[in-house]
mmCIF file of C-alpha atoms in Angstrom:
data_model
loop_
_atom_site.group_PDB
_atom_site.id
_atom_site.type_symbol
_atom_site.label_atom_id
_atom_site.label_comp_id
_atom_site.label_asym_id
_atom_site.label_seq_id
_atom_site.Cartn_x
_atom_site.Cartn_y
_atom_site.Cartn_z
ATOM 1 C CA ASN A 1 -121.934 78.147 -191.665
ATOM 2 C CA ALA A 2 -121.043 77.280 -195.392
ATOM 3 C CA GLY A 3 -121.232 74.146 -194.718
ATOM 4 C CA VAL A 4 -118.999 71.801 -197.441
ATOM 5 C CA THR A 5 -117.969 74.095 -200.645
ATOM 6 C CA GLN A 6 -116.285 73.183 -203.630
ATOM 7 C CA THR A 7 -114.019 74.667 -205.705
ATOM 8 C CA PRO A 8 -113.816 75.176 -209.002
ATOM 9 C CA LYS A 9 -117.520 74.475 -209.998
ATOM 10 C CA PHE A 10 -116.825 73.629 -213.395
ATOM 11 C CA ARG A 11 -113.537 72.761 -215.184
ATOM 12 C CA VAL A 12 -112.559 71.893 -219.112
ATOM 13 C CA LEU A 13 -109.293 69.911 -219.152
ATOM 14 C CA LYS A 14 -107.295 68.436 -221.907
ATOM 15 C CA THR A 15 -106.059 64.643 -221.845
ATOM 16 C CA GLY A 16 -103.039 64.067 -219.948
ATOM 17 C CA GLN A 17 -103.258 67.733 -218.235
ATOM 18 C CA SER A 18 -103.504 67.758 -213.993
ATOM 19 C CA MET A 19 -105.718 69.893 -211.714
ATOM 20 C CA THR A 20 -106.779 69.254 -208.200
ATOM 21 C CA LEU A 21 -110.126 69.768 -206.601
ATOM 22 C CA LEU A 22 -110.665 71.133 -203.323
ATOM 23 C CA CYS A 23 -113.105 70.573 -200.998
ATOM 24 C CA ALA A 24 -113.805 72.534 -197.324
ATOM 25 C CA GLN A 25 -116.155 71.900 -194.578
ATOM 26 C CA ASP A 26 -116.787 74.302 -191.366
ATOM 27 C CA MET A 27 -118.398 71.749 -189.608
ATOM 28 C CA ASN A 28 -115.387 70.160 -187.853
ATOM 29 C CA HIS A 29 -116.039 66.710 -189.282
ATOM 30 C CA GLU A 30 -113.721 64.359 -188.984
ATOM 31 C CA TYR A 31 -114.754 62.214 -192.106
ATOM 32 C CA MET A 32 -114.647 63.452 -195.446
ATOM 33 C CA TYR A 33 -115.378 61.683 -199.124
ATOM 34 C CA TRP A 34 -114.710 62.334 -202.733
ATOM 35 C CA TYR A 35 -117.503 60.876 -204.783
ATOM 36 C CA ARG A 36 -118.058 60.777 -208.682
ATOM 37 C CA GLN A 37 -121.159 60.486 -210.472
ATOM 38 C CA ASP A 38 -121.602 59.422 -213.977
ATOM 39 C CA PRO A 39 -125.140 59.271 -215.830
ATOM 40 C CA GLY A 40 -127.595 56.628 -215.043
ATOM 41 C CA MET A 41 -125.371 55.529 -211.796
ATOM 42 C CA GLY A 42 -125.312 56.700 -208.036
ATOM 43 C CA LEU A 43 -122.209 58.183 -206.333
ATOM 44 C CA ARG A 44 -118.999 55.996 -206.188
ATOM 45 C CA LEU A 45 -116.332 56.380 -203.731
ATOM 46 C CA ILE A 46 -113.034 57.349 -204.914
ATOM 47 C CA HIS A 47 -111.168 57.923 -201.667
ATOM 48 C CA TYR A 48 -112.083 58.931 -198.332
ATOM 49 C CA SER A 49 -110.467 60.094 -194.680
ATOM 50 C CA VAL A 50 -111.079 59.433 -191.249
ATOM 51 C CA GLY A 51 -109.284 62.038 -189.945
ATOM 52 C CA GLU A 52 -106.352 64.518 -190.524
ATOM 53 C CA GLY A 53 -103.514 63.537 -191.981
ATOM 54 C CA THR A 54 -105.157 60.186 -193.060
ATOM 55 C CA THR A 55 -106.785 58.661 -196.218
ATOM 56 C CA ALA A 56 -107.980 55.424 -197.760
ATOM 57 C CA LYS A 57 -108.703 54.203 -201.166
ATOM 58 C CA GLY A 58 -112.708 53.707 -202.119
ATOM 59 C CA GLU A 59 -114.579 52.204 -204.861
ATOM 60 C CA VAL A 60 -112.790 53.801 -207.643
ATOM 61 C CA PRO A 61 -109.147 55.059 -206.633
ATOM 62 C CA ASP A 62 -107.195 54.474 -210.121
ATOM 63 C CA GLY A 63 -106.098 57.755 -211.747
ATOM 64 C CA TYR A 64 -106.862 59.742 -208.537
ATOM 65 C CA ASN A 65 -104.893 60.969 -205.560
ATOM 66 C CA VAL A 66 -106.020 62.971 -202.215
ATOM 67 C CA SER A 67 -104.457 64.745 -199.183
ATOM 68 C CA ARG A 68 -106.025 66.187 -195.943
ATOM 69 C CA LEU A 69 -103.403 68.309 -194.779
ATOM 70 C CA LYS A 70 -105.802 69.956 -192.482
ATOM 71 C CA LYS A 71 -109.052 68.800 -190.864
ATOM 72 C CA GLN A 72 -111.309 71.171 -193.000
ATOM 73 C CA ASN A 73 -110.055 70.345 -196.397
ATOM 74 C CA PHE A 74 -109.730 67.662 -198.507
ATOM 75 C CA LEU A 75 -108.004 67.938 -201.802
ATOM 76 C CA LEU A 76 -108.546 65.649 -204.900
ATOM 77 C CA GLY A 77 -105.887 65.237 -207.477
ATOM 78 C CA LEU A 78 -105.800 63.968 -211.212
ATOM 79 C CA GLU A 79 -101.967 63.991 -212.619
ATOM 80 C CA SER A 80 -102.813 63.013 -216.033
ATOM 81 C CA ALA A 81 -106.312 63.333 -216.657
ATOM 82 C CA ALA A 82 -108.346 60.957 -218.908
ATOM 83 C CA PRO A 83 -111.712 61.358 -221.065
ATOM 84 C CA SER A 84 -112.846 58.765 -218.733
ATOM 85 C CA GLN A 85 -112.708 60.825 -215.711
ATOM 86 C CA THR A 86 -115.187 63.316 -216.985
ATOM 87 C CA SER A 87 -117.907 63.414 -214.600
ATOM 88 C CA VAL A 88 -119.311 65.153 -211.593
ATOM 89 C CA TYR A 89 -117.383 64.767 -208.423
ATOM 90 C CA PHE A 90 -118.652 65.605 -205.090
ATOM 91 C CA CYS A 91 -117.666 66.008 -201.563
ATOM 92 C CA ALA A 92 -119.071 65.328 -198.374
ATOM 93 C CA SER A 93 -117.971 65.410 -194.769
ATOM 94 C CA SER A 94 -119.543 63.223 -191.698
ATOM 95 C CA TYR A 95 -119.625 63.171 -188.162
ATOM 96 C CA VAL A 96 -121.207 59.765 -187.541
ATOM 97 C CA GLU A 97 -123.690 58.485 -190.253
ATOM 98 C CA THR A 98 -125.399 61.359 -192.263
ATOM 99 C CA GLN A 99 -123.098 62.791 -194.808
ATOM 100 C CA TYR A 100 -123.643 66.362 -195.997
ATOM 101 C CA PHE A 101 -122.222 67.055 -199.445
ATOM 102 C CA GLY A 102 -120.973 69.956 -201.312
ATOM 103 C CA PRO A 103 -122.720 71.476 -204.342
ATOM 104 C CA GLY A 104 -120.329 69.745 -207.107
ATOM 105 C CA THR A 105 -117.638 69.887 -209.242
ATOM 106 C CA ARG A 106 -118.323 69.409 -213.098
ATOM 107 C CA LEU A 107 -115.216 68.190 -214.974
ATOM 108 C CA LEU A 108 -114.794 67.510 -218.839
ATOM 109 C CA VAL A 109 -111.970 66.049 -220.225
ATOM 110 C CA LEU A 110 -111.217 66.474 -223.877
ATOM 111 C CA SER B 1 -120.014 47.324 -206.957
ATOM 112 C CA GLN B 2 -123.431 49.092 -205.947
ATOM 113 C CA GLN B 3 -124.997 47.848 -202.959
ATOM 114 C CA GLY B 4 -128.577 49.320 -203.062
ATOM 115 C CA GLU B 5 -130.579 48.972 -206.021
ATOM 116 C CA GLU B 6 -133.685 51.561 -206.727
ATOM 117 C CA ASP B 7 -136.926 50.960 -208.003
ATOM 118 C CA PRO B 8 -138.484 52.215 -210.463
ATOM 119 C CA GLN B 9 -135.950 54.084 -212.089
ATOM 120 C CA ALA B 10 -138.505 56.875 -212.837
ATOM 121 C CA LEU B 11 -141.640 57.666 -211.642
ATOM 122 C CA SER B 12 -144.022 60.623 -213.099
ATOM 123 C CA ILE B 13 -147.123 61.336 -211.094
ATOM 124 C CA GLN B 14 -149.317 64.365 -210.689
ATOM 125 C CA GLU B 15 -149.092 66.702 -207.779
ATOM 126 C CA GLY B 16 -151.220 65.588 -204.516
ATOM 127 C CA GLU B 17 -150.477 61.949 -205.327
ATOM 128 C CA ASN B 18 -148.202 59.963 -203.277
ATOM 129 C CA ALA B 19 -144.790 58.456 -204.571
ATOM 130 C CA THR B 20 -143.395 55.255 -203.337
ATOM 131 C CA MET B 21 -139.893 54.540 -204.336
ATOM 132 C CA ASN B 22 -137.857 51.114 -203.399
ATOM 133 C CA CYS B 23 -134.645 49.949 -202.889
ATOM 134 C CA SER B 24 -132.992 46.387 -202.163
ATOM 135 C CA TYR B 25 -129.435 45.523 -200.982
ATOM 136 C CA LYS B 26 -127.357 42.996 -200.840
ATOM 137 C CA THR B 27 -125.426 42.387 -197.541
ATOM 138 C CA SER B 28 -126.029 43.140 -193.469
ATOM 139 C CA ILE B 29 -126.310 46.800 -192.798
ATOM 140 C CA ASN B 30 -126.166 49.059 -190.036
ATOM 141 C CA ASN B 31 -128.504 51.851 -191.363
ATOM 142 C CA LEU B 32 -130.172 52.781 -194.562
ATOM 143 C CA GLN B 33 -130.231 56.410 -195.533
ATOM 144 C CA TRP B 34 -132.505 58.355 -198.050
ATOM 145 C CA TYR B 35 -131.059 61.250 -199.929
ATOM 146 C CA ARG B 36 -132.582 63.984 -202.476
ATOM 147 C CA GLN B 37 -130.796 65.096 -205.309
ATOM 148 C CA ASN B 38 -132.290 68.278 -207.194
ATOM 149 C CA SER B 39 -130.888 69.018 -210.799
ATOM 150 C CA GLY B 40 -127.518 70.379 -210.531
ATOM 151 C CA ARG B 41 -127.030 70.439 -206.999
ATOM 152 C CA GLY B 42 -125.464 67.842 -204.244
ATOM 153 C CA LEU B 43 -127.127 65.410 -202.288
ATOM 154 C CA VAL B 44 -129.446 66.239 -198.880
ATOM 155 C CA HIS B 45 -129.869 63.525 -196.530
ATOM 156 C CA LEU B 46 -133.342 62.863 -195.878
ATOM 157 C CA ILE B 47 -134.013 59.944 -193.173
ATOM 158 C CA LEU B 48 -132.131 57.253 -191.677
ATOM 159 C CA ILE B 49 -133.457 54.166 -190.360
ATOM 160 C CA ARG B 50 -131.468 51.962 -187.954
ATOM 161 C CA SER B 51 -131.272 48.132 -188.658
ATOM 162 C CA ASN B 52 -133.441 47.510 -185.742
ATOM 163 C CA GLU B 53 -136.189 50.068 -186.868
ATOM 164 C CA ARG B 54 -139.363 48.961 -189.139
ATOM 165 C CA GLU B 55 -140.716 52.100 -190.201
ATOM 166 C CA LYS B 56 -139.746 55.925 -189.254
ATOM 167 C CA HIS B 57 -141.605 59.313 -190.457
ATOM 168 C CA SER B 58 -140.426 62.397 -190.933
ATOM 169 C CA GLY B 59 -143.039 64.865 -192.048
ATOM 170 C CA ARG B 60 -144.342 63.721 -195.237
ATOM 171 C CA LEU B 61 -141.917 61.009 -195.669
ATOM 172 C CA ARG B 62 -142.312 57.133 -194.391
ATOM 173 C CA VAL B 63 -139.257 54.862 -194.805
ATOM 174 C CA THR B 64 -139.910 51.191 -194.113
ATOM 175 C CA LEU B 65 -137.087 48.886 -193.395
ATOM 176 C CA ASP B 66 -137.509 44.694 -193.717
ATOM 177 C CA THR B 67 -133.948 43.418 -193.166
ATOM 178 C CA SER B 68 -134.999 39.847 -193.866
ATOM 179 C CA LYS B 69 -136.108 40.929 -197.362
ATOM 180 C CA LYS B 70 -133.203 43.176 -197.587
ATOM 181 C CA SER B 71 -135.454 45.859 -198.694
ATOM 182 C CA SER B 72 -136.455 49.522 -198.136
ATOM 183 C CA SER B 73 -139.410 51.990 -199.345
ATOM 184 C CA LEU B 74 -139.577 55.710 -199.412
ATOM 185 C CA LEU B 75 -143.174 57.263 -199.539
ATOM 186 C CA ILE B 76 -143.755 60.691 -200.142
ATOM 187 C CA THR B 77 -147.462 61.495 -199.318
ATOM 188 C CA ALA B 78 -149.460 64.479 -201.058
ATOM 189 C CA SER B 79 -146.501 64.808 -203.183
ATOM 190 C CA ARG B 80 -145.511 68.414 -204.498
ATOM 191 C CA ALA B 81 -144.061 70.004 -207.915
ATOM 192 C CA ALA B 82 -140.853 70.936 -205.185
ATOM 193 C CA ASP B 83 -140.644 67.291 -204.750
ATOM 194 C CA THR B 84 -139.186 66.517 -208.449
ATOM 195 C CA ALA B 85 -135.812 65.020 -207.751
ATOM 196 C CA SER B 86 -133.401 62.092 -207.777
ATOM 197 C CA TYR B 87 -134.087 60.091 -204.945
ATOM 198 C CA PHE B 88 -130.953 57.734 -203.578
ATOM 199 C CA CYS B 89 -130.650 55.207 -201.024
ATOM 200 C CA ALA B 90 -127.482 54.189 -199.454
ATOM 201 C CA THR B 91 -126.306 51.520 -197.101
ATOM 202 C CA ASP B 92 -123.813 51.595 -194.414
ATOM 203 C CA PRO B 93 -122.710 47.765 -194.681
ATOM 204 C CA ARG B 94 -121.632 45.956 -191.860
ATOM 205 C CA GLU B 95 -117.835 45.445 -192.638
ATOM 206 C CA TYR B 96 -117.546 48.729 -194.895
ATOM 207 C CA GLY B 97 -116.816 51.007 -191.836
ATOM 208 C CA ASN B 98 -118.247 54.464 -191.748
ATOM 209 C CA LYS B 99 -118.859 54.471 -195.634
ATOM 210 C CA LEU B 100 -122.107 54.785 -197.593
ATOM 211 C CA VAL B 101 -122.847 52.621 -201.117
ATOM 212 C CA PHE B 102 -125.496 54.400 -203.222
ATOM 213 C CA GLY B 103 -128.129 53.069 -205.420
ATOM 214 C CA ALA B 104 -128.371 54.302 -209.079
ATOM 215 C CA GLY B 105 -131.696 56.421 -207.643
ATOM 216 C CA THR B 106 -135.270 57.057 -208.518
ATOM 217 C CA ILE B 107 -135.993 60.370 -210.872
ATOM 218 C CA LEU B 108 -139.357 61.327 -209.617
ATOM 219 C CA ARG B 109 -141.140 64.373 -211.491
ATOM 220 C CA VAL B 110 -144.120 65.718 -209.886
ATOM 221 C CA LYS B 111 -146.285 67.337 -212.509
ATOM 222 C CA SER B 112 -148.437 70.717 -211.065
#
């Protein structure tokens, strides 16, 4: 099993550009999450999903949108990137309490 | 806002020594988890302790939970260079649903 995978691994954007980060899991988990991690801080929850077709806002949702059209995939979109969105983005999935994380996507917005 | 606060922010020890990290939180929780993050990698779950448990062991890891003080500690015994990583506590607040709130982490460096 691949677990949780993220695409791409690294991306550079210019301010105002858009992009989509893809998260895929092969563990048949209902719950999926998107976090951002900034230096010196823990992970902050952006959006999450409790099942296919559902999404909800987390702690820092502004500037991001998500979709969960298929159970195994959770997409994070940036419609108009800003330098403040420079960060490392992690996707996670869970069945109950324990979360399984992907390797992360490093995003630089210039 | 972050629920958990780890202490110390950074810890440097010699191989073979024990490492202790602490976590404090603010609200009632269902459980508390510890995760490890190696440099440039995703987080890996280490151990979960429920609110009705006081101590739990897993290999060289020992976790304690004091709900009256809203604090937890992670002890790594006989540390190895491979234990060098960042360690995060994550709480599952009762009013927060099936979501975790992470602390800022403790950076552990084990020197060989």
